[in-house]
Amino acid sequence: MGKTLVVVESPAKAKTIKKYLGPGYEVLASKGHVKDLPKKMGIDFDKGFQETYEVVPGKEKVLAELKAAAKDADDILLATDPDREGEAIAWHLAEELTGKPLEAKRVEFHEITKNGVLKGVASPRALDGDLYDAQRARRVLDRIVGYDVSALVWSKLAFGLSAGRVQSVALRLIVDKEREIDAFVPEEYWNVGARLAKLTPKGDKTAVGSDKRHPFATRLSQENGKKIEVTDAETAARVKADLQTAAYRVVKVTTAERKRKPYAPYTTSKLQQDAVNRLAFSAKRTMQVAQGLYEGVDLGKELGTVGLITYMRTDSTRVSPEALEGARQYIATKYGKDAVPKEPNVFKSKKNSQDAHEAVRPTSLDFPPDAVRKHLKDEQFKLYKLIWERFIASQMKDAVFDQTSIDIEAKAPATAYTLRASGRVLKFGGWLDVYGSGDTSSEQQAGGEEADDKVADGTKADEATGEEASLPQLKEGDSLELFAPPGVIAEQKFTQPPARYNEGSLVRELEERGIGRPSTYAEIISKVQARDYVEKVDARSFRPTLLGKMVVDGLLRSELEFMDPTFTSSMEEELDQVEAGKEKRTVLLSRFYKKFREQLDKGKKLKRWNPEPVLMEGEYCDTCGPDGVDEKLRSLPRGELSKRWSKNGWFAGCSNYPKCKATRDMGADGSGAPPPRETDFDCDKCGKKMSIRSGRYGEFLSCTGYPACKNARPVPLGVPCPKCGGDIIEIRPKKKGGKTFYGCSRYNDETVKCDFKLWMKPIPEPCPDCGALFLVMGGTKAKPMVTCADKECGFKRNFEDLQAGSDAAPPPA
């Protein structure tokens, strides 16, 4: 009797599932997509946008193994990921393995546990043609825009650039935010208040500055019964002088109980946002780690490999009844029955939520983070702990506070002011006992309905404790006095510009605008960074480069509708309609393509997007002309310099181009190249010191004797040559099309020639395992790794967030 073949996407998941299904099943992995559009367009517009799919290069062997296993199987179950991409992979597998997609059996695993796997296998369904059509429509839309708009950017700006349908909209958001910052005009304001304490009775020997008197801070609120905002130094000085001589008296004390509800369990976007803010993970890294937790982690001989979390691509806050009941029982046991609400907490998903999967949660409460920590990598533990605590907290009671607000009259000789103090004391921790410490959650950042309420004077509670500075016991009529230092406070402040997007806040913005879906947020952000259209400030916040601004401005001038965030959001909704079977794929594509082509044709007629050259008056080329350093060009008139732009940045170019090809780097902002940095390296031509300069291809060593000595060479990478002790440098090939490599600085030296060569970039860091002098960059472009230079050693580690590949294919030649 033959076996049942189960095909999943990941080899790690295949191993876990095989353990649960037993000997009657063979579980193999497709390792992602097996078919995709070719490098050329691959779409027949005259035949209903029919695609031409080809086997993904490098997947021939995988597909052959799957076909061989399918021939010997009695039954085939397609168990790819439960989303649009997974449905497309399953459809293509059915085409290749049986040729009968409509007869294929599709199963879904929402969690990789024994119960989840057996439940999925027991409930096969037919392939969902509507779900597949939604993925096809998205892929065709991205291909059309990727080809045609990339070709437009090439022709209008610079060769080799590209643009994508959704990534370009994300880039626009970043550019728009930067222009908000540029246009921001700071406004002056003053924080005015006083530090007070109860009036010391006569004869009381308590020290004037002693904390035993329980001093507390207040903030100016009103002047003569009307709200006051101090915006200039003159007013601040007047108020400060009044407060220094005022008599203080408590006029009102208000105490009320306040509650704070728990957050919902994680959706994909909220998980990515919190991982950025709490763990400093990138969105891409978050999804990679979550994928590993979903597919399974080896928990030792007794338990084997176990999937620790549910499927991590979801926009739903829904939780199964079994999981809810399990959480309530766990909370009662761990934190006491008083921590469990009378009824389970239920959270609303967003109105455009697909609700196909549960929220991201632990698959079993038998595996608390600390109990399985020894089996997890550090980043796995951190993310699992975050998911665990969020889920447990979501089913606990509200936190309860006592909120106190005190109004104080400050009576000066000619004016009466009102000062306000607020305090909050945590009475019952509830869910904050699990999740509240160091709260920089997505909801807290967003300031939405679930965000903590601000207290009366605008300050916020300490999220780590749920408390503010405590207040003394006061009642109406109590007399107060200034507590020095500092007594009266008057601090000049200025309003701050809006914050730049980081990965977390950009994901939140995309989600709120309806741009992209849970499965695409990380990919969108990776591609925006990969194209050199943005850079990170302080390794965190996105700032658009000049190139990024030019691309956005050019696309907007071309009036391409897909650049409108609202349009992109509506397109996501239309794709949802295709998935729901309420709209045909071809109808959506036809409507988009007709209008897109009209807009694109208009855009092609516009002038180029790059800045026009600007003559640099009074500046001339040192290379050509009668006194130029190049003897061959002295017959030319002296060239004038113009400030020009290329995709590599600003440079000064000679008016005698192309006869004179001399250029001078002018830096990223066009203000002039950075000053050279002198080094201890000696010029091997004239003996003078070398300096580090910036050029169009990066930094290089240049002789300080330039232009008399034009000697230049690459900057050493800080790694000694293991053969001769020279410096390893980057060596660019002399022949066009040759491959850059890393070799000894004596590689081309005729006297002391050294042939040491590396194809991988060396890193000046010894191997922690074998002690080799340096490590190298290895792996693939998609999954870069740092490895030992000694192949026999085997040491390697992840190198996170290198440049990601572009989805947009290059335009046809």
CSV table of C-alpha atoms in Angstrom, one decimal, residues 69-482:
chain,number,residue,atom,x,y,z
A,69,ALA,CA,7.2,10.9,-4.8
A,70,ALA,CA,3.8,11.8,-6.3
A,71,LYS,CA,3.9,8.9,-8.7
A,72,ASP,CA,4.3,6.4,-5.9
A,73,ALA,CA,1.7,8.0,-3.6
A,74,ASP,CA,-1.9,6.9,-3.2
A,75,ASP,CA,-3.0,10.4,-2.2
A,76,ILE,CA,-1.5,13.9,-2.3
A,77,LEU,CA,-2.3,16.6,0.2
A,78,LEU,CA,-1.1,20.2,-0.6
A,79,ALA,CA,-0.3,21.8,2.8
A,80,THR,CA,1.4,25.1,1.8
A,81,ASP,CA,1.0,28.2,4.0
A,82,PRO,CA,-2.7,29.2,4.6
A,83,ASP,CA,-2.7,32.5,2.6
A,84,ARG,CA,-2.8,33.8,-1.0
A,85,GLU,CA,0.8,33.0,-1.7
A,86,GLY,CA,0.4,29.5,-0.2
A,87,GLU,CA,-2.7,29.0,-2.4
A,88,ALA,CA,-0.7,29.9,-5.5
A,89,ILE,CA,2.1,27.6,-4.6
A,90,ALA,CA,-0.4,24.8,-4.0
A,91,TRP,CA,-2.1,25.5,-7.4
A,92,HIS,CA,1.2,25.3,-9.2
A,93,LEU,CA,2.2,22.1,-7.4
A,94,ALA,CA,-1.1,20.5,-8.5
A,95,GLU,CA,-0.4,21.5,-12.1
A,96,GLU,CA,3.0,20.0,-12.0
A,97,LEU,CA,2.3,16.9,-9.9
A,98,THR,CA,-1.1,15.8,-11.3
A,99,GLY,CA,-2.1,18.2,-14.0
A,100,LYS,CA,-5.6,18.5,-12.3
A,101,PRO,CA,-5.7,21.5,-9.9
A,102,LEU,CA,-9.5,21.3,-9.6
A,103,GLU,CA,-9.2,17.7,-8.2
A,104,ALA,CA,-6.4,18.5,-5.8
A,105,LYS,CA,-6.8,18.2,-2.0
A,106,ARG,CA,-5.7,21.2,0.0
A,107,VAL,CA,-5.2,21.2,3.8
A,108,GLU,CA,-4.3,24.1,6.1
A,109,PHE,CA,-2.2,24.1,9.2
A,110,HIS,CA,-2.8,27.1,11.4
A,111,GLU,CA,-0.5,25.8,14.0
A,112,ILE,CA,2.2,23.1,13.8
A,113,THR,CA,1.1,21.0,16.8
A,114,LYS,CA,-0.2,17.5,16.8
A,115,ASN,CA,-3.8,18.6,17.2
A,116,GLY,CA,-3.4,21.3,14.5
A,117,VAL,CA,-1.8,18.9,12.0
A,118,LEU,CA,-4.3,16.1,12.6
A,119,LYS,CA,-7.2,18.5,12.4
A,120,GLY,CA,-5.8,19.9,9.1
A,121,VAL,CA,-5.3,16.5,7.5
A,122,ALA,CA,-8.8,15.4,8.5
A,123,SER,CA,-10.4,18.4,6.8
A,124,PRO,CA,-9.1,18.6,3.2
A,125,ARG,CA,-10.8,21.0,0.8
A,126,ALA,CA,-10.6,21.9,-2.9
A,127,LEU,CA,-8.2,24.5,-4.1
A,128,ASP,CA,-9.7,28.0,-3.9
A,129,GLY,CA,-9.8,29.5,-7.4
A,130,ASP,CA,-10.8,32.9,-6.1
A,131,LEU,CA,-8.0,33.0,-3.6
A,132,TYR,CA,-5.5,32.0,-6.3
A,133,ASP,CA,-6.9,34.6,-8.7
A,134,ALA,CA,-6.4,37.3,-6.0
A,135,GLN,CA,-2.7,36.3,-5.8
A,136,ARG,CA,-2.4,36.2,-9.6
A,137,ALA,CA,-4.0,39.7,-9.9
A,138,ARG,CA,-1.5,41.1,-7.4
A,139,ARG,CA,1.4,39.5,-9.1
A,140,VAL,CA,0.4,40.8,-12.5
A,141,LEU,CA,-0.2,44.3,-11.1
A,142,ASP,CA,3.2,44.3,-9.5
A,143,ARG,CA,4.8,43.0,-12.7
A,144,ILE,CA,3.1,45.7,-14.9
A,145,VAL,CA,4.1,48.5,-12.7
A,146,GLY,CA,7.6,47.0,-12.0
A,147,TYR,CA,8.4,46.9,-15.7
A,148,ASP,CA,6.7,49.9,-17.1
A,149,VAL,CA,7.4,52.4,-14.3
A,150,SER,CA,11.0,51.2,-13.9
A,151,ALA,CA,11.5,51.8,-17.6
A,152,LEU,CA,10.1,55.3,-17.2
A,153,VAL,CA,12.4,56.0,-14.2
A,154,TRP,CA,15.4,54.8,-16.3
A,155,SER,CA,14.5,57.1,-19.2
A,156,LYS,CA,13.8,60.1,-17.1
A,157,LEU,CA,16.4,59.9,-14.3
A,158,ALA,CA,19.1,57.3,-14.4
A,159,PHE,CA,19.9,53.8,-15.8
A,160,GLY,CA,19.4,50.9,-13.5
A,161,LEU,CA,16.8,52.4,-11.2
A,162,SER,CA,13.5,50.8,-10.5
A,163,ALA,CA,10.1,51.4,-8.9
A,164,GLY,CA,7.4,49.1,-7.5
A,165,ARG,CA,3.7,49.5,-7.1
A,166,VAL,CA,3.3,49.5,-3.3
A,167,GLN,CA,6.9,50.4,-2.4
A,168,SER,CA,6.7,53.6,-4.3
A,169,VAL,CA,3.7,54.7,-2.2
A,170,ALA,CA,5.6,53.8,1.0
A,171,LEU,CA,8.5,55.9,-0.3
A,172,ARG,CA,6.1,58.8,-0.9
A,173,LEU,CA,5.0,58.6,2.7
A,174,ILE,CA,8.6,58.9,3.8
A,175,VAL,CA,9.3,61.8,1.5
A,176,ASP,CA,6.1,63.6,2.5
A,177,LYS,CA,7.1,63.2,6.2
A,178,GLU,CA,10.5,64.7,5.5
A,179,ARG,CA,9.0,67.7,3.8
A,180,GLU,CA,6.7,68.2,6.8
A,181,ILE,CA,9.9,68.2,8.9
A,182,ASP,CA,11.6,70.7,6.5
A,183,ALA,CA,8.6,73.0,6.6
A,184,PHE,CA,8.2,72.9,10.3
A,185,VAL,CA,8.7,76.2,12.1
A,186,PRO,CA,9.5,75.8,15.9
A,187,GLU,CA,7.3,77.8,18.2
A,188,GLU,CA,8.5,79.0,21.6
A,189,TYR,CA,6.7,78.0,24.8
A,190,TRP,CA,7.5,78.0,28.4
A,191,ASN,CA,6.9,75.4,31.1
A,192,VAL,CA,6.1,77.3,34.2
A,193,GLY,CA,5.3,75.8,37.6
A,194,ALA,CA,6.4,75.5,41.2
A,195,ARG,CA,7.6,72.8,43.6
A,196,LEU,CA,5.5,73.1,46.7
A,197,ALA,CA,5.2,71.5,50.2
A,198,LYS,CA,2.8,71.9,53.1
A,199,LEU,CA,3.4,75.2,55.0
A,200,THR,CA,5.8,74.5,57.9
A,201,PRO,CA,4.1,75.3,61.2
A,202,LYS,CA,5.9,77.7,63.5
A,203,GLY,CA,8.4,75.8,65.7
A,204,ASP,CA,8.6,72.9,63.3
A,205,LYS,CA,12.3,72.0,63.0
A,206,THR,CA,12.0,69.9,59.8
A,207,ALA,CA,14.8,70.9,57.5
A,208,VAL,CA,13.6,73.3,54.7
A,209,GLY,CA,14.9,71.0,51.9
A,210,SER,CA,14.0,67.7,53.6
A,211,ASP,CA,12.1,65.1,51.6
A,212,LYS,CA,10.2,64.3,54.8
A,213,ARG,CA,8.0,67.3,53.9
A,214,HIS,CA,6.8,65.5,50.8
A,215,PRO,CA,7.4,68.1,48.1
A,216,PHE,CA,5.5,67.8,44.8
A,217,ALA,CA,5.5,69.4,41.4
A,218,THR,CA,2.8,71.6,39.9
A,219,ARG,CA,2.2,73.2,36.6
A,220,LEU,CA,0.7,76.6,35.7
A,221,SER,CA,-2.9,76.2,34.5
A,222,GLN,CA,-4.8,79.5,34.7
A,223,GLU,CA,-4.5,83.2,35.2
A,224,ASN,CA,-7.4,85.0,36.8
A,225,GLY,CA,-9.7,82.1,36.0
A,226,LYS,CA,-8.7,81.8,32.3
A,227,LYS,CA,-6.4,79.3,30.6
A,228,ILE,CA,-2.9,80.7,30.1
A,229,GLU,CA,-0.2,79.6,27.7
A,230,VAL,CA,3.2,81.2,28.2
A,231,THR,CA,4.9,81.7,24.8
A,232,ASP,CA,7.6,84.4,25.4
A,233,ALA,CA,10.3,85.3,27.9
A,234,GLU,CA,8.7,88.5,29.0
A,235,THR,CA,5.5,86.8,30.2
A,236,ALA,CA,7.5,84.0,31.7
A,237,ALA,CA,9.5,86.5,33.8
A,238,ARG,CA,6.4,88.3,34.9
A,239,VAL,CA,4.6,85.1,36.0
A,240,LYS,CA,7.8,83.8,37.7
A,241,ALA,CA,8.2,87.0,39.7
A,242,ASP,CA,4.5,86.8,40.8
A,243,LEU,CA,4.8,83.1,41.8
A,244,GLN,CA,7.9,83.8,43.9
A,245,THR,CA,5.9,86.2,46.1
A,246,ALA,CA,2.5,84.4,46.0
A,247,ALA,CA,0.6,82.7,48.8
A,248,TYR,CA,-0.5,79.2,48.0
A,249,ARG,CA,-3.6,77.4,49.1
A,250,VAL,CA,-5.4,74.2,48.1
A,251,VAL,CA,-8.8,75.0,46.5
A,252,LYS,CA,-9.9,71.6,45.1
A,253,VAL,CA,-9.0,67.9,45.5
A,254,THR,CA,-10.5,65.4,43.2
A,255,THR,CA,-10.0,61.6,43.4
A,256,ALA,CA,-11.5,59.1,41.0
A,257,GLU,CA,-11.0,55.5,40.1
A,258,ARG,CA,-9.7,54.9,36.6
A,259,LYS,CA,-9.4,51.7,34.6
A,260,ARG,CA,-7.1,50.7,31.7
A,261,LYS,CA,-8.2,47.9,29.5
A,262,PRO,CA,-5.7,45.2,28.2
A,263,TYR,CA,-4.5,45.2,24.6
A,264,ALA,CA,-5.7,42.6,22.1
A,265,PRO,CA,-3.5,39.7,21.2
A,266,TYR,CA,-1.1,40.3,18.3
A,267,THR,CA,-1.9,40.8,14.7
A,268,THR,CA,1.1,40.8,12.3
A,269,SER,CA,1.5,44.5,12.1
A,270,LYS,CA,1.2,45.0,15.9
A,271,LEU,CA,3.8,42.3,16.4
A,272,GLN,CA,6.2,43.9,14.0
A,273,GLN,CA,5.7,47.4,15.6
A,274,ASP,CA,6.3,46.1,19.1
A,275,ALA,CA,9.3,44.1,18.0
A,276,VAL,CA,10.8,47.2,16.5
A,277,ASN,CA,10.1,49.3,19.6
A,278,ARG,CA,10.7,46.8,22.4
A,279,LEU,CA,13.3,44.4,20.9
A,280,ALA,CA,15.0,46.6,18.2
A,281,PHE,CA,14.2,43.9,15.6
A,282,SER,CA,13.5,44.9,12.0
A,283,ALA,CA,10.2,44.0,10.5
A,284,LYS,CA,11.9,41.5,8.2
A,285,ARG,CA,13.8,39.9,11.0
A,286,THR,CA,10.7,39.7,13.1
A,287,MET,CA,8.9,37.6,10.5
A,288,GLN,CA,11.9,35.3,10.0
A,289,VAL,CA,12.1,34.6,13.7
A,290,ALA,CA,8.3,34.2,13.9
A,291,GLN,CA,8.4,31.8,11.0
A,292,GLY,CA,10.8,29.6,12.9
A,293,LEU,CA,8.6,29.6,16.0
A,294,TYR,CA,5.6,28.6,13.9
A,295,GLU,CA,7.4,25.9,11.9
A,296,GLY,CA,8.8,24.2,15.1
A,297,VAL,CA,11.6,24.3,17.6
A,298,ASP,CA,13.3,21.2,18.9
A,299,LEU,CA,12.4,20.9,22.7
A,300,GLY,CA,14.5,17.9,23.4
A,301,LYS,CA,14.2,14.1,23.1
A,302,GLU,CA,10.9,13.7,25.0
A,303,LEU,CA,8.9,16.4,23.1
A,304,GLY,CA,10.8,16.6,19.8
A,305,THR,CA,10.0,19.5,17.5
A,306,VAL,CA,7.0,21.6,18.4
A,307,GLY,CA,5.4,24.6,16.7
A,308,LEU,CA,5.3,27.3,19.5
A,309,ILE,CA,3.0,29.9,17.9
A,310,THR,CA,0.1,30.1,15.5
A,311,TYR,CA,0.4,31.3,11.9
A,312,MET,CA,2.1,34.7,12.1
A,313,ARG,CA,0.5,36.4,9.1
A,314,THR,CA,-2.9,37.6,10.2
A,315,ASP,CA,-4.9,40.8,10.6
A,316,SER,CA,-7.4,39.2,13.1
A,317,THR,CA,-7.6,39.5,16.9
A,318,ARG,CA,-9.9,36.4,17.0
A,319,VAL,CA,-8.9,33.6,19.4
A,320,SER,CA,-10.4,30.1,19.4
A,321,PRO,CA,-12.7,29.2,22.4
A,322,GLU,CA,-10.2,26.4,23.4
A,323,ALA,CA,-7.3,28.9,23.6
A,324,LEU,CA,-9.4,31.4,25.5
A,325,GLU,CA,-10.4,28.8,28.1
A,326,GLY,CA,-6.8,27.6,28.4
A,327,ALA,CA,-5.6,31.2,29.0
A,328,ARG,CA,-8.2,31.7,31.7
A,329,GLN,CA,-7.3,28.5,33.5
A,330,TYR,CA,-3.6,29.4,33.3
A,331,ILE,CA,-4.2,32.9,34.7
A,332,ALA,CA,-6.3,31.6,37.6
A,333,THR,CA,-3.5,29.2,38.5
A,334,LYS,CA,-0.6,31.6,38.0
A,335,TYR,CA,-2.0,34.9,39.1
A,336,GLY,CA,-5.1,33.9,41.1
A,337,LYS,CA,-8.8,33.9,40.4
A,338,ASP,CA,-9.1,37.6,41.0
A,339,ALA,CA,-7.0,38.3,37.9
A,340,VAL,CA,-9.6,36.5,35.6
A,341,PRO,CA,-12.5,38.6,34.2
A,342,LYS,CA,-16.0,37.3,34.6
A,343,GLU,CA,-16.3,36.8,30.8
A,344,PRO,CA,-13.5,36.3,28.2
A,345,ASN,CA,-12.2,39.6,26.8
A,346,VAL,CA,-13.2,40.0,23.1
A,347,PHE,CA,-11.5,42.4,20.8
A,348,LYS,CA,-12.8,43.9,17.5
A,349,SER,CA,-10.7,43.4,14.4
A,350,LYS,CA,-10.4,46.2,11.9
A,351,LYS,CA,-13.2,46.6,9.5
A,352,ASN,CA,-11.1,45.4,6.5
A,353,SER,CA,-9.7,42.5,8.4
A,354,GLN,CA,-9.8,39.2,6.4
A,355,ASP,CA,-10.2,37.2,9.7
A,356,ALA,CA,-8.9,34.1,8.0
A,357,HIS,CA,-6.5,33.2,10.8
A,358,GLU,CA,-6.5,33.6,14.6
A,359,ALA,CA,-4.4,36.2,16.3
A,360,VAL,CA,-0.7,35.4,16.8
A,361,ARG,CA,-0.6,33.4,20.1
A,362,PRO,CA,1.2,30.5,21.8
A,363,THR,CA,-0.1,27.2,20.5
A,364,SER,CA,0.1,25.7,24.0
A,365,LEU,CA,0.3,27.1,27.5
A,366,ASP,CA,2.3,24.1,28.6
A,367,PHE,CA,5.5,25.8,27.3
A,368,PRO,CA,6.0,29.1,29.2
A,369,PRO,CA,9.0,31.1,27.8
A,370,ASP,CA,11.3,30.4,30.8
A,371,ALA,CA,10.6,26.7,30.6
A,372,VAL,CA,11.7,26.4,27.0
A,373,ARG,CA,14.4,29.1,27.0
A,374,LYS,CA,17.3,26.7,26.9
A,375,HIS,CA,16.0,25.3,23.6
A,376,LEU,CA,15.6,28.7,21.9
A,377,LYS,CA,18.0,31.1,20.3
A,378,ASP,CA,18.1,34.5,22.1
A,379,GLU,CA,16.0,36.3,19.5
A,380,GLN,CA,13.5,33.4,19.5
A,381,PHE,CA,13.1,33.6,23.2
A,382,LYS,CA,12.6,37.4,23.1
A,383,LEU,CA,9.9,37.3,20.5
A,384,TYR,CA,8.2,34.2,22.0
A,385,LYS,CA,8.1,35.9,25.4
A,386,LEU,CA,6.6,39.0,23.8
A,387,ILE,CA,3.9,37.0,22.1
A,388,TRP,CA,3.2,34.9,25.2
A,389,GLU,CA,2.9,37.9,27.6
A,390,ARG,CA,0.7,39.8,25.2
A,391,PHE,CA,-1.7,36.9,24.8
A,392,ILE,CA,-1.9,36.1,28.6
A,393,ALA,CA,-2.4,39.8,29.4
A,394,SER,CA,-5.2,40.1,26.8
A,395,GLN,CA,-7.3,37.8,29.0
A,396,MET,CA,-6.7,39.4,32.3
A,397,LYS,CA,-8.7,42.0,34.2
A,398,ASP,CA,-8.4,45.8,33.7
A,399,ALA,CA,-5.7,47.6,35.6
A,400,VAL,CA,-7.3,49.9,38.3
A,401,PHE,CA,-5.8,53.3,39.5
A,402,ASP,CA,-6.7,56.0,42.0
A,403,GLN,CA,-6.3,59.2,40.0
A,404,THR,CA,-5.9,62.4,42.1
A,405,SER,CA,-6.0,66.0,40.8
A,406,ILE,CA,-5.3,69.0,43.0
A,407,ASP,CA,-6.0,72.7,42.1
A,408,ILE,CA,-3.9,75.2,43.9
A,409,GLU,CA,-4.5,79.0,44.1
A,410,ALA,CA,-1.3,81.1,43.9
A,411,LYS,CA,-2.4,84.6,45.0
A,412,ALA,CA,0.1,87.3,44.0
A,413,PRO,CA,-0.5,91.0,45.0
A,414,ALA,CA,-2.1,91.8,41.6
A,415,THR,CA,-3.0,88.5,40.0
A,416,ALA,CA,-4.4,85.1,41.0
A,417,TYR,CA,-3.0,82.0,39.3
A,418,THR,CA,-4.1,78.4,39.4
A,419,LEU,CA,-1.5,75.6,39.5
A,420,ARG,CA,-2.4,71.9,39.0
A,421,ALA,CA,-0.8,68.7,40.3
A,422,SER,CA,-1.8,65.2,39.4
A,423,GLY,CA,-0.9,61.8,40.7
A,424,ARG,CA,-1.9,58.2,40.1
A,425,VAL,CA,-1.5,55.2,42.3
A,426,LEU,CA,-2.0,51.6,41.0
A,427,LYS,CA,-4.6,49.8,43.1
A,428,PHE,CA,-4.9,46.6,41.0
A,429,GLY,CA,-2.3,45.6,38.4
A,430,GLY,CA,-4.4,43.3,36.4
A,431,TRP,CA,-2.9,42.8,32.9
A,432,LEU,CA,-0.1,45.3,33.7
A,433,ASP,CA,1.4,42.7,36.0
A,434,VAL,CA,2.2,40.7,32.9
A,435,TYR,CA,2.7,43.1,30.0
A,436,GLY,CA,3.0,46.7,31.4
A,437,SER,CA,6.7,46.9,32.2
A,438,GLY,CA,8.5,49.2,29.8
A,439,ASP,CA,5.4,49.8,27.7
A,440,THR,CA,6.4,51.0,24.3
A,441,SER,CA,3.6,49.1,22.6
A,442,SER,CA,2.2,49.8,19.2
A,443,GLU,CA,-1.1,51.1,20.7
A,444,GLN,CA,0.9,53.3,23.2
A,445,GLN,CA,2.9,54.8,20.3
A,446,ALA,CA,-0.2,55.4,18.2
A,447,GLY,CA,-2.1,57.1,21.0
A,448,GLY,CA,-5.3,55.5,19.9
A,449,GLU,CA,-8.4,54.3,21.9
A,450,GLU,CA,-6.4,51.7,23.7
A,451,ALA,CA,-3.6,54.2,24.6
A,452,ASP,CA,-3.2,55.2,28.2
A,453,ASP,CA,-5.2,58.3,29.1
A,454,LYS,CA,-3.2,61.4,29.9
A,455,VAL,CA,-3.6,62.9,33.3
A,456,ALA,CA,-5.1,66.3,33.9
A,457,ASP,CA,-2.0,68.3,33.5
A,458,GLY,CA,-0.8,66.5,30.4
A,459,THR,CA,1.8,64.3,32.0
A,460,LYS,CA,1.7,60.5,31.7
A,461,ALA,CA,2.2,57.7,34.1
A,462,ASP,CA,5.3,55.7,34.5
A,463,GLU,CA,4.5,52.6,32.4
A,464,ALA,CA,6.9,50.4,34.3
A,465,THR,CA,5.0,50.9,37.6
A,466,GLY,CA,1.7,52.4,36.5
A,467,GLU,CA,2.3,55.2,38.9
A,468,GLU,CA,3.2,58.9,38.9
A,469,ALA,CA,5.1,60.8,41.6
A,470,SER,CA,3.0,60.4,44.7
A,471,LEU,CA,1.2,63.4,46.3
A,472,PRO,CA,0.9,64.2,50.0
A,473,GLN,CA,-2.4,63.9,51.8
A,474,LEU,CA,-4.0,67.3,51.1
A,475,LYS,CA,-7.4,68.8,51.7
A,476,GLU,CA,-9.2,72.0,50.6
A,477,GLY,CA,-7.9,75.0,52.5
A,478,ASP,CA,-4.4,73.6,53.3
A,479,SER,CA,-1.7,76.3,53.0
A,480,LEU,CA,1.4,75.5,51.0
A,481,GLU,CA,4.8,77.2,50.4
A,482,LEU,CA,7.6,77.1,47.9
